[in-house]
Coordinates of C-alpha atoms and ligand atoms in Angstrom, one line a residue:
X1 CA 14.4 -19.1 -17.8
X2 CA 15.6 -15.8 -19.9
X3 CA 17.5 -18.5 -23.0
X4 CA 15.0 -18.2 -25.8
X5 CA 15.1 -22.0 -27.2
X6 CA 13.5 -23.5 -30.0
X7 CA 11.1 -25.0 -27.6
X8 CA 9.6 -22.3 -26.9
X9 CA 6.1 -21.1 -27.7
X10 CA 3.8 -18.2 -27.6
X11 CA 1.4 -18.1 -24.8
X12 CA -2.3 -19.4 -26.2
X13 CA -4.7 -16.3 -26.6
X14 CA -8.0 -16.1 -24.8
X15 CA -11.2 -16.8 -26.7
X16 CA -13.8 -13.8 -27.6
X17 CA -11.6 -11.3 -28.4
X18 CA -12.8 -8.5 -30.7
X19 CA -10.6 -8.0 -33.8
X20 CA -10.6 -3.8 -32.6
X21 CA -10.8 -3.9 -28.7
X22 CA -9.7 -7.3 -28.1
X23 CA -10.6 -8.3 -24.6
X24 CA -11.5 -4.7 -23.6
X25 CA -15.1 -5.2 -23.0
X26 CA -15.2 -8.5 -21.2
X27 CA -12.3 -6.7 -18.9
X28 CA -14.4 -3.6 -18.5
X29 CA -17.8 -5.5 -18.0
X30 CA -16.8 -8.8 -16.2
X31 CA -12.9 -9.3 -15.3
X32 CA -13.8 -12.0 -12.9
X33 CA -15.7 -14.0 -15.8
X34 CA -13.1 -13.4 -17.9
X35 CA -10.0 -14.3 -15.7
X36 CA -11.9 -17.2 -14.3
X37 CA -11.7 -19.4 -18.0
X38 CA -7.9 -18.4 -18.2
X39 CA -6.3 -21.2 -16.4
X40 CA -8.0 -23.9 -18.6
X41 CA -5.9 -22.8 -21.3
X42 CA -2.6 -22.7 -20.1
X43 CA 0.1 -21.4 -17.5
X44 CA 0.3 -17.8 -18.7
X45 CA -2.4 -16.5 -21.3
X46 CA -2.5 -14.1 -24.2
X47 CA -5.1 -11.2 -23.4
X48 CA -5.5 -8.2 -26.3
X49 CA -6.0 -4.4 -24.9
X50 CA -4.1 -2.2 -27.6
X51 CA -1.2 -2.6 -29.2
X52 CA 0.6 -3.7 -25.6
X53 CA 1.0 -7.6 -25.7
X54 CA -0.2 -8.5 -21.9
X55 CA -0.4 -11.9 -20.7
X56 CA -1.7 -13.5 -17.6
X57 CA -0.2 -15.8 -15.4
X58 CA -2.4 -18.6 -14.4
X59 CA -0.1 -21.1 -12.0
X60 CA 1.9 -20.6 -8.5
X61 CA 5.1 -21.4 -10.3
X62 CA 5.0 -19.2 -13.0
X63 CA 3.8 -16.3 -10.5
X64 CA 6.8 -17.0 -8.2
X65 CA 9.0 -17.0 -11.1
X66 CA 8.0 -13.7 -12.0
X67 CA 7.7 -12.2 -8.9
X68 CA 10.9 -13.5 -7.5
X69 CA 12.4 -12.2 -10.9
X70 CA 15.8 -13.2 -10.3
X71 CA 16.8 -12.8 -13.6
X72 CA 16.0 -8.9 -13.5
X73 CA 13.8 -9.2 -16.3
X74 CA 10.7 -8.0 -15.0
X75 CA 9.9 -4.5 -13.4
X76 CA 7.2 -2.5 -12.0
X77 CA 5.3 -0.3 -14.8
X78 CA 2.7 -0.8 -17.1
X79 CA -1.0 1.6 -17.1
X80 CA -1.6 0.8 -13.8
X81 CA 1.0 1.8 -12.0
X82 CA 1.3 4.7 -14.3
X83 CA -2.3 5.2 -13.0
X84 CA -1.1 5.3 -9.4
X85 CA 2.4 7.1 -9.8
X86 CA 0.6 10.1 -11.4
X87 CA -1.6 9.9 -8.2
X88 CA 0.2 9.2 -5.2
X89 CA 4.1 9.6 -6.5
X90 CA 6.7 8.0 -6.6
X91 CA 7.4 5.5 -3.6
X92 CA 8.5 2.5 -2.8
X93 CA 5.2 0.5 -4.1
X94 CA 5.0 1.8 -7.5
X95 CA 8.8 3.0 -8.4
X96 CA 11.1 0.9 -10.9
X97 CA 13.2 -1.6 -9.2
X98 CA 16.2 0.9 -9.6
X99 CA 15.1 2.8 -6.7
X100 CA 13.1 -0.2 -4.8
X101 CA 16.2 -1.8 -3.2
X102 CA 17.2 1.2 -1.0
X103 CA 13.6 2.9 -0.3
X104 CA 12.7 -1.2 1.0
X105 CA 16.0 -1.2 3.1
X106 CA 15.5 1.7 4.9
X107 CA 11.6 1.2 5.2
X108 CA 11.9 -1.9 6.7
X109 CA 12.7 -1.7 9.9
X110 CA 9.4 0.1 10.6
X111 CA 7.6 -3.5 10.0
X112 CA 10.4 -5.7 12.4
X113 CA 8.1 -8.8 13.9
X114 CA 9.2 -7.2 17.8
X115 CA 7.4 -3.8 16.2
X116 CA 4.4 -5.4 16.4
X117 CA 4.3 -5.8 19.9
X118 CA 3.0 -2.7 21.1
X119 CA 0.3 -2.3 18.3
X120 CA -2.4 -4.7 20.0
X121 CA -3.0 -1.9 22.4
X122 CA -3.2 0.5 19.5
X123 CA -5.7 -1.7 17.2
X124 CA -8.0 -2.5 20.8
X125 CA -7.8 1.1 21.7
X126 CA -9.0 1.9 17.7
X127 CA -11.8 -0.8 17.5
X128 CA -13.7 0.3 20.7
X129 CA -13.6 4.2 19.1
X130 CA -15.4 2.8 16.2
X131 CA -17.6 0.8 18.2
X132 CA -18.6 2.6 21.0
X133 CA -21.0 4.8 18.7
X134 CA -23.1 1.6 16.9
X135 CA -26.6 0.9 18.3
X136 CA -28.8 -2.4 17.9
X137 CA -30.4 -2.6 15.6
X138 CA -28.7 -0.2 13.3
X139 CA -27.9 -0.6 9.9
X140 CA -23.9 -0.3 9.3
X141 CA -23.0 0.4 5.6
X142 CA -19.8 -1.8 6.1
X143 CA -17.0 -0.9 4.1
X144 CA -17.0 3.0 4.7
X145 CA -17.1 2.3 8.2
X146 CA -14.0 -0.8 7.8
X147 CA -12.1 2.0 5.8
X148 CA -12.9 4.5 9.3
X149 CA -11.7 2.0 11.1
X150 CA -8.3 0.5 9.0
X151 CA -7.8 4.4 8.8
X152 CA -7.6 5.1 12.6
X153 CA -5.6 2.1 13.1
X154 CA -3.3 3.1 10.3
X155 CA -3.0 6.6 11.9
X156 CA -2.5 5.8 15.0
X157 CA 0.3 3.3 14.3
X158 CA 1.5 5.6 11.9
X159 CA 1.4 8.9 13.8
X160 CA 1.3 8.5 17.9
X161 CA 3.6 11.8 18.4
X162 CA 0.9 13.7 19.6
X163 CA -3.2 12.8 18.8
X164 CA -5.0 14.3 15.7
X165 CA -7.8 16.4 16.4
X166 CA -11.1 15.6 14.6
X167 CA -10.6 17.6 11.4
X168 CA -7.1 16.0 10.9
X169 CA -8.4 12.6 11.1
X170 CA -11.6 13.6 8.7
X171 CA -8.8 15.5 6.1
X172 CA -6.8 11.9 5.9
X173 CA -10.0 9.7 5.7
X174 CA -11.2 12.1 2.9
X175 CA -7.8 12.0 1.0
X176 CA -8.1 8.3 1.3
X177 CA -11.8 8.1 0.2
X178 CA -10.9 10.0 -3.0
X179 CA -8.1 7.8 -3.9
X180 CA -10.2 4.7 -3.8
X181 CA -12.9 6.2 -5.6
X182 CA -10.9 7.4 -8.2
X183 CA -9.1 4.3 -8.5
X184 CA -11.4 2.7 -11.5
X185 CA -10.6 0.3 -13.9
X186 CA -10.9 2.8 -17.2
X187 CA -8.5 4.9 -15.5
X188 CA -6.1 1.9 -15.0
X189 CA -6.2 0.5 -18.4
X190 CA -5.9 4.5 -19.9
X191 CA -4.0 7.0 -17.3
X192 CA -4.1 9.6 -19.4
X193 CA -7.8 10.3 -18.1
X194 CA -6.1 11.9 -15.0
X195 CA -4.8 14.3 -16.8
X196 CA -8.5 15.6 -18.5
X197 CA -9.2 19.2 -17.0
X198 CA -12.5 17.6 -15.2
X199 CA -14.2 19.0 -12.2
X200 CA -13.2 15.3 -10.4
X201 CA -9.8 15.5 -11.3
X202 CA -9.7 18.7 -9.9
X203 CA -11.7 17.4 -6.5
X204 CA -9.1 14.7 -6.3
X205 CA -5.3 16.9 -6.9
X206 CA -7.0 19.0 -4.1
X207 CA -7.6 16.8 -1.6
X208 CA -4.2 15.0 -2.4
X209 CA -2.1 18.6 -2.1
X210 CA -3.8 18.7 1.1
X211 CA -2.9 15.2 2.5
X212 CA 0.8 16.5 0.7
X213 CA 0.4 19.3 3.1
X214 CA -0.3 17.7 6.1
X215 CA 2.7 15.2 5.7
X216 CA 5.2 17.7 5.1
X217 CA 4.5 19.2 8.3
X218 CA 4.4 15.8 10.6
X219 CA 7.7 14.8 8.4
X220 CA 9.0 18.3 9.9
X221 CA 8.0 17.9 13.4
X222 CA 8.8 13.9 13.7
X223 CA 12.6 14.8 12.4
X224 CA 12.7 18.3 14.8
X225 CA 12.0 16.0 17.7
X226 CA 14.1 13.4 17.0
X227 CA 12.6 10.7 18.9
X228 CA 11.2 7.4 18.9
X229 CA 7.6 7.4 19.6
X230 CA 7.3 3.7 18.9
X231 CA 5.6 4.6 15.5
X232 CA 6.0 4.0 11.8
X233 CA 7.1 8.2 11.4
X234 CA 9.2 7.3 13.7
X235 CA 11.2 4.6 12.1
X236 CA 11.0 6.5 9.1
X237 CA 12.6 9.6 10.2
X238 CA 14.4 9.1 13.1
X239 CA 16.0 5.7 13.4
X240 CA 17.6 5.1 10.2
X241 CA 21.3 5.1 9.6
X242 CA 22.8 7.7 7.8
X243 CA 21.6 6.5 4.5
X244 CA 18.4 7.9 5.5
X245 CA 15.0 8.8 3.6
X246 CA 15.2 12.3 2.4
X247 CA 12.0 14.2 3.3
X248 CA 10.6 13.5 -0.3
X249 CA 10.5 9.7 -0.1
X250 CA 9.4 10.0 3.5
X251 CA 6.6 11.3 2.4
X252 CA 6.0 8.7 -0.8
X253 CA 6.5 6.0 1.6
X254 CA 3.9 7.6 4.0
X255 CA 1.6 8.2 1.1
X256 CA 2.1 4.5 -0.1
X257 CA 1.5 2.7 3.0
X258 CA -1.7 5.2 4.0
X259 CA -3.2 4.4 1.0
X260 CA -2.3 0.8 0.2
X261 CA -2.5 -0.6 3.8
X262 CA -6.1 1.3 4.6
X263 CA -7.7 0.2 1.5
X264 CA -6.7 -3.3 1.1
X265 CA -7.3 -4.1 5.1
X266 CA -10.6 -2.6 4.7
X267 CA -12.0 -4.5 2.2
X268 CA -10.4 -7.2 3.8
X269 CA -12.3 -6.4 7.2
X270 CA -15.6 -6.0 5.3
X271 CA -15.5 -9.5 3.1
X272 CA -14.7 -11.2 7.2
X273 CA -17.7 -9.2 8.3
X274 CA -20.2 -10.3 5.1
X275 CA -18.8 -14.1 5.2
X276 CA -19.6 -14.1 9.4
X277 CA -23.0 -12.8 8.8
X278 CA -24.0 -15.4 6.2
X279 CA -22.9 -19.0 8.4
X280 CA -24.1 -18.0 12.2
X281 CA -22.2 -21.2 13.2
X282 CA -19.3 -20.1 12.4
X283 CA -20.2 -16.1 13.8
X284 CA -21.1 -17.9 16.9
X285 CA -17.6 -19.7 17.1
X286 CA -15.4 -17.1 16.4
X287 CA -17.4 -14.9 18.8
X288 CA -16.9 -17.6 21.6
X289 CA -13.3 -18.1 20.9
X290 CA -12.9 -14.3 20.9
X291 CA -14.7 -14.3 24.4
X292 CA -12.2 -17.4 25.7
X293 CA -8.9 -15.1 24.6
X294 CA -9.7 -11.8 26.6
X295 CA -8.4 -9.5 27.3
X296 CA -6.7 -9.1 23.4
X297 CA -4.6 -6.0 24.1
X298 CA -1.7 -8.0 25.8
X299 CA 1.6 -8.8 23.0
X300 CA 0.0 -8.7 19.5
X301 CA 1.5 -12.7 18.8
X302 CA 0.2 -14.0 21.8
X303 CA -3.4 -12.7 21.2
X304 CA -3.5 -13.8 18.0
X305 CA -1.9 -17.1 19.0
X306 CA -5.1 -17.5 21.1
X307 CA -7.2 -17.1 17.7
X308 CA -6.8 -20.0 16.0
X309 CA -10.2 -20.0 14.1
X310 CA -10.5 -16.3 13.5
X311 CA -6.7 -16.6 11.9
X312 CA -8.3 -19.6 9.6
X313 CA -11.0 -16.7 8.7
X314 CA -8.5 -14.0 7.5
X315 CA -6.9 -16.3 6.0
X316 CA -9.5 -17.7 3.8
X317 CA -11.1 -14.5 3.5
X318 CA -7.2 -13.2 1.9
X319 CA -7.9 -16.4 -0.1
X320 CA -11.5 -16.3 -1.3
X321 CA -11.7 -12.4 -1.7
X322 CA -8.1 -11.4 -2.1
X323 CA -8.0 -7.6 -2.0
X324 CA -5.2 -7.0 -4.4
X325 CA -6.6 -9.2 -7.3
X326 CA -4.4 -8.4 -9.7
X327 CA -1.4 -6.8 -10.5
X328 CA 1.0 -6.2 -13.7
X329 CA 4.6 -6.2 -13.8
X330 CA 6.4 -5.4 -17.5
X331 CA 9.1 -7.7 -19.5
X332 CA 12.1 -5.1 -19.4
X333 CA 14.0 -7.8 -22.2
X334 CA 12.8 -10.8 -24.2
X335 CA 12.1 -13.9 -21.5
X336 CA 10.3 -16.4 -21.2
X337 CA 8.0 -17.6 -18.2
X338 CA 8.4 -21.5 -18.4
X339 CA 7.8 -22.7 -21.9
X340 CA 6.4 -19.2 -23.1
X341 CA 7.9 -16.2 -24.8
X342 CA 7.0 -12.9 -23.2
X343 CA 8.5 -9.8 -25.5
X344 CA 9.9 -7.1 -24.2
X345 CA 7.3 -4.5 -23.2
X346 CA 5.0 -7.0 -22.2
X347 CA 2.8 -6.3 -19.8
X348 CA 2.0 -9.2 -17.6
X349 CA -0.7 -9.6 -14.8
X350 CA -0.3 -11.6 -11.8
X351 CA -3.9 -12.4 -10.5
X352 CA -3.4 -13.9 -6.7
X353 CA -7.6 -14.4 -7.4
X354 CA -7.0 -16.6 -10.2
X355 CA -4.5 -18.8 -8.3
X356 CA -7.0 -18.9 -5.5
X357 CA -9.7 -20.2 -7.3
X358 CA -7.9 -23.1 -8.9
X359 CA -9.3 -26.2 -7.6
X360 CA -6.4 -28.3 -8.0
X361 CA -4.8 -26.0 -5.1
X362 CA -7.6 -24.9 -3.2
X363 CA -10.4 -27.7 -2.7
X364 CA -13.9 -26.3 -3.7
X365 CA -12.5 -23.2 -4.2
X366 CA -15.9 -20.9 -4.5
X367 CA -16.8 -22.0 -1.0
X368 CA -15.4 -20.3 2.1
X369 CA -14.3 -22.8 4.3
X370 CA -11.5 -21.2 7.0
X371 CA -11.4 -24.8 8.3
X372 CA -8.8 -25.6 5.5
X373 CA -6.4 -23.6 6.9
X374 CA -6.7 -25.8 10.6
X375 CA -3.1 -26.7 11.7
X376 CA -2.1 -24.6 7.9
X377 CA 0.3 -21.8 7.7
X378 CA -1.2 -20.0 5.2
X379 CA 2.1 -18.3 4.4
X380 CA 3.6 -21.4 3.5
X381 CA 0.8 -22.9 1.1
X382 CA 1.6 -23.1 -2.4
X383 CA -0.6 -20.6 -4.5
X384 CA -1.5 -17.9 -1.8
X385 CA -0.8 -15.0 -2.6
X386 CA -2.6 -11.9 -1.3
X387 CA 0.8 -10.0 0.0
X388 CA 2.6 -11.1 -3.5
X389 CA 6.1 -12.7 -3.0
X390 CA 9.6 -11.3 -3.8
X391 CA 11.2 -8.4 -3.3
X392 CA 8.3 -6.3 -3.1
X393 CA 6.1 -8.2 -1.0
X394 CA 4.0 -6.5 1.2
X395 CA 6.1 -5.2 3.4
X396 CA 2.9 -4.7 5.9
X397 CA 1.7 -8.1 5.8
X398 CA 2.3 -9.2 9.1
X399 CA 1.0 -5.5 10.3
X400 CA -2.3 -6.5 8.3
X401 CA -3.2 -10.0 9.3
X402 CA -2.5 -8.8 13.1
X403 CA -4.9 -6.1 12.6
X404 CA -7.4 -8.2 10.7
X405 CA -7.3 -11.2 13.3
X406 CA -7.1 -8.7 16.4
X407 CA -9.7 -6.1 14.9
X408 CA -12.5 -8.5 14.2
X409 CA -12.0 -10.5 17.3
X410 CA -12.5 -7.6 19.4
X411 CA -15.8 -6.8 16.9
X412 CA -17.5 -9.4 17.0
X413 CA -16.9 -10.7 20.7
X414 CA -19.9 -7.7 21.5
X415 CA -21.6 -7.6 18.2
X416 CA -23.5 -9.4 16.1
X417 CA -23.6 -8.3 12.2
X418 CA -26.9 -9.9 10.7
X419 CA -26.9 -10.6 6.9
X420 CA -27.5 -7.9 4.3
X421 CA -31.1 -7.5 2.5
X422 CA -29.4 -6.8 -0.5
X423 CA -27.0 -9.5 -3.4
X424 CA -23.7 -8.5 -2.3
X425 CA -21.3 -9.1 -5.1
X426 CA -17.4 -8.5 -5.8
X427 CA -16.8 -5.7 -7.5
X428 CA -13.4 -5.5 -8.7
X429 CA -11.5 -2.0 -8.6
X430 CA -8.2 -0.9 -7.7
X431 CA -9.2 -4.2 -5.0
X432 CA -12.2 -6.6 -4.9
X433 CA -15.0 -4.7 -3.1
X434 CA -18.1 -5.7 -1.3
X435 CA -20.4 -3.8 -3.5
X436 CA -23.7 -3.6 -1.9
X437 CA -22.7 -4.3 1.7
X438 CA -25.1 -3.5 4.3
X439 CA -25.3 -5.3 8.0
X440 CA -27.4 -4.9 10.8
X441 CA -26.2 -4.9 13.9
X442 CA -27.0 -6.9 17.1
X443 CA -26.1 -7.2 20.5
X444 CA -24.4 -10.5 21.4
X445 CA -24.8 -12.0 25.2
X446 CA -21.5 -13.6 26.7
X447 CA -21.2 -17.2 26.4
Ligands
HEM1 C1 -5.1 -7.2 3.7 C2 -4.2 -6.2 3.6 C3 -3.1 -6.1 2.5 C4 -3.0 -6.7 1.3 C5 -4.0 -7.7 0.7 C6 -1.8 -6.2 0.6 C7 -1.4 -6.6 -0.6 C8 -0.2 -6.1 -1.2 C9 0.4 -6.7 -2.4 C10 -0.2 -7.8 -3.2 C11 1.6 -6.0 -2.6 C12 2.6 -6.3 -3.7 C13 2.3 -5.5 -5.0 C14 3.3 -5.8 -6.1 O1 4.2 -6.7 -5.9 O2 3.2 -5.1 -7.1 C15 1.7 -5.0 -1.5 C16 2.8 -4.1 -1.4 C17 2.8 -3.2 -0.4 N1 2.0 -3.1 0.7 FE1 0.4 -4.2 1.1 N2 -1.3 -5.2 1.5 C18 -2.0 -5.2 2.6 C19 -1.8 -4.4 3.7 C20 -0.8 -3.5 3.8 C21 -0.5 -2.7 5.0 C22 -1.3 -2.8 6.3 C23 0.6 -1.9 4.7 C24 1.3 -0.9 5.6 C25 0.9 -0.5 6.8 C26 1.0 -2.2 3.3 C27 2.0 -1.6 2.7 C28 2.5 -2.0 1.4 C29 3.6 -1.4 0.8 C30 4.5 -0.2 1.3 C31 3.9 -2.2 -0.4 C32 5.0 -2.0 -1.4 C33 6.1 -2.9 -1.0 C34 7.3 -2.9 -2.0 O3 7.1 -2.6 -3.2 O4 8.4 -3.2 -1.6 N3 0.1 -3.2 2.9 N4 0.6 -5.1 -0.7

């Protein structure tokens, strides 16, 4: 696909673009609205923010194509990433794909499918600490309390050495709070406001030089013990060849999964939550099949091979509200991406929401049905993408659908979550949040 032929065209530009800001407005106001029209127009689409060409890609073959980039002519880059390098480093989710190859080598045997095992134990032992302290009747603000919970799960699989006392736990929680609230769409499309002498900005390069902190001393400990405790520091320090992490991409890679896998799992956790509280049919199903597959801290593949219909839910939930909506790679040459030229410098979005809401892939796409994934493998249906695809896949996908499926099993086999007073809408940030989510919370008998 990198020959640029005579039959080759331009990508078509998106209507309703101002002739200053382009499409900066409807991006800033309503990027939902505005990717939703895209795919009528074409398999990759012409948007206008500055003098950057960007273009987004609209069908499952052009998004493989580029995210499979086998001719090398895409890499990581772009605002966004520039957004997140200047505030979490360097590491393996965010550095050029000079570096990726060895960083993904050597991190990858922390995420081995026989890893997984052991963490059921971890994510039921996590769950009932979250639990234990909800009340009937109470009202749960959910996605603070999902981002508690994918952050205890995350630590603990992360760091079981020795357990963190209560301010530890609070320091990492509050490092990973202010990432996600500074993560906003401005700041994404224009870096350079991380770098404005503001009080925020000061609030957040504090809290992350104490997270920095924190790491270096685990990454200290974990190598001057020199064991395996079955964990994720573990992998990362101890068991690797002699090609091994230095201390500095340790700690990127630590940084990088914190972040990414606790954010995106917890909105993740709280869309399941919202979608079970609006269809009690369905609640009352997935409670009962949660009930029939006790006790759920055995192997972690045999529980969740005794969830069929709460698998169908993460996976529609990954499908209907995918956390990482979109994401941009840049041209590094002149390509082309099927029939359209992409310049070099390009920036170009991949939008796993926009493939997901394609009807011609998805039936009825706006409705959340987690019967369309019966007797599916979701991993191997054309157009779903929530973990990406390539060479920088997720590397904690199967981590994060384990967690998910396990996680809200063991909620909502004891609770029921009762639909919020409020609209709840998406609100799209660094991932598509809940905005507005509040559930109260009932007791459920045993079937
Ligand atoms: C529902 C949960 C999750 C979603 C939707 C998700 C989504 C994604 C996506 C779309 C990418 C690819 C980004 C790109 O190609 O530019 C990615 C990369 C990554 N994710 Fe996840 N993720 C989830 C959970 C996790 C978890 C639990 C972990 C770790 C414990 C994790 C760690 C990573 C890392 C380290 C990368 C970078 C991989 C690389 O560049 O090679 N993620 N994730």
């Amino acid at each position: 696909m990198t020959a640029v032929g005579p039959h080759v065209d331009r990508p078509p530009r998106a209507p309703g673009a101002h002739p200053l800001l382009g499409h900066l407005k409807p991006l800033l106001i309503d990027p939902l609205g505005l990717l939703a029209v895209l795919p009528h127009l074409g398999d990759v689409v012409e948007l206008r923010f500055g003098r950057t060409p960007t273009y987004v890609v609209c069908s499952p073959e052009a998004a493989q194509h580029v995210l499979r980039n086998s001719d090398r002519a895409f890499d990581k880059g772009g605002t966004f990433y520039e957004n997140v390098r200047s505030m979490v480093g360097d590491g393996m989710a965010t550095c050029p794909l000079a570096r990726h190859k060895r960083l993904r080598r050597l991190a990858q045997p922390a995420f081995r499918s026989d890893r997984m095992t052991g963490y059921a134990h971890t994510i039921h032992a996590q769950v009932d600490a979250v639990i234990s302290s909800w009340r009937p009747g109470q009202s749960l603000d959910v996605l603070p309390e999902m981002r508690a919970l994918a952050a205890r799960t995350t630590f603990a699989t992360m760091f079981s050495r020795r357990e963190l006392d209560a301010p530890e736990i609070a320091g990492l929680r509050q490092a990973v709070t202010a990432f996600v609230e500074h993560q906003t769409i401005p700041r994404m499309v224009a870096p350079s406001l991380n770098r404005l002498p503001t009080a925020r900005n000061h609030r957040y390069r504090e809290s992350e030089a104490r997270l920095l902190r924190f790491l270096d001393g685990e990454i200290a400990a974990y190598r001057a013990d020199g064991t395996d405790h079955g964990d994720l520091m573990s992998m990362f320090t101890t068991s690797l060849d002699s090609d091994r992490l230095t201390d500095a991409e340790v700690r990127d890679t630590v940084v990088t999964v914190l972040l990414g896998g606790i954010t995106t799992t917890a909105v993740s956790h709280a869309w399941a939550l919202h979608q079970l509280s609006l269809d009690p049919a369905l609640d009352a199903a997935v409670a009962a099949e949660a009930q029939a597959a006790a006790p759920l801290d055995d192997s972690a593949a045999d529980a969740v091979d005794r969830l069929p219909l709460t698998r169908g839910v993460v996976a529609e939930v990954l499908r209907h509200r995918v956390a990482s909506w979109i994401f941009p790679r840049v041209a590094v040459t002149d390509t082309t991406i099927g029939s359209r030229r992409i310049p070099a410098g390009a920036q170009v979005l991949l939008s796993p929401y926009v493939l997901h809401h394609r009807p011609d892939l998805f039936a009825t796409p706006d409705n959340f049905d987690p019967h369309r994934w019966d007797g599916r493998d979701p991993h191997r249906t054309k157009g779903w993408l929530p973990f990406g695809a390539g060479e920088s896949k997720c590397i904690g996908y199967e981590l994060a659908f384990i967690e998910l499926t396990l996680s809200l099993a063991h909620i909502v086999r004891t609770w029921r979550l009762l639909p919020s007073p409020a609209a709840v809408r998406p609100r799209p940030r660094l991932h598509l949040e809940p905005h507005g989510l509040t559930l109260r919370l009932a007791e459920r008998a045993p079937h």
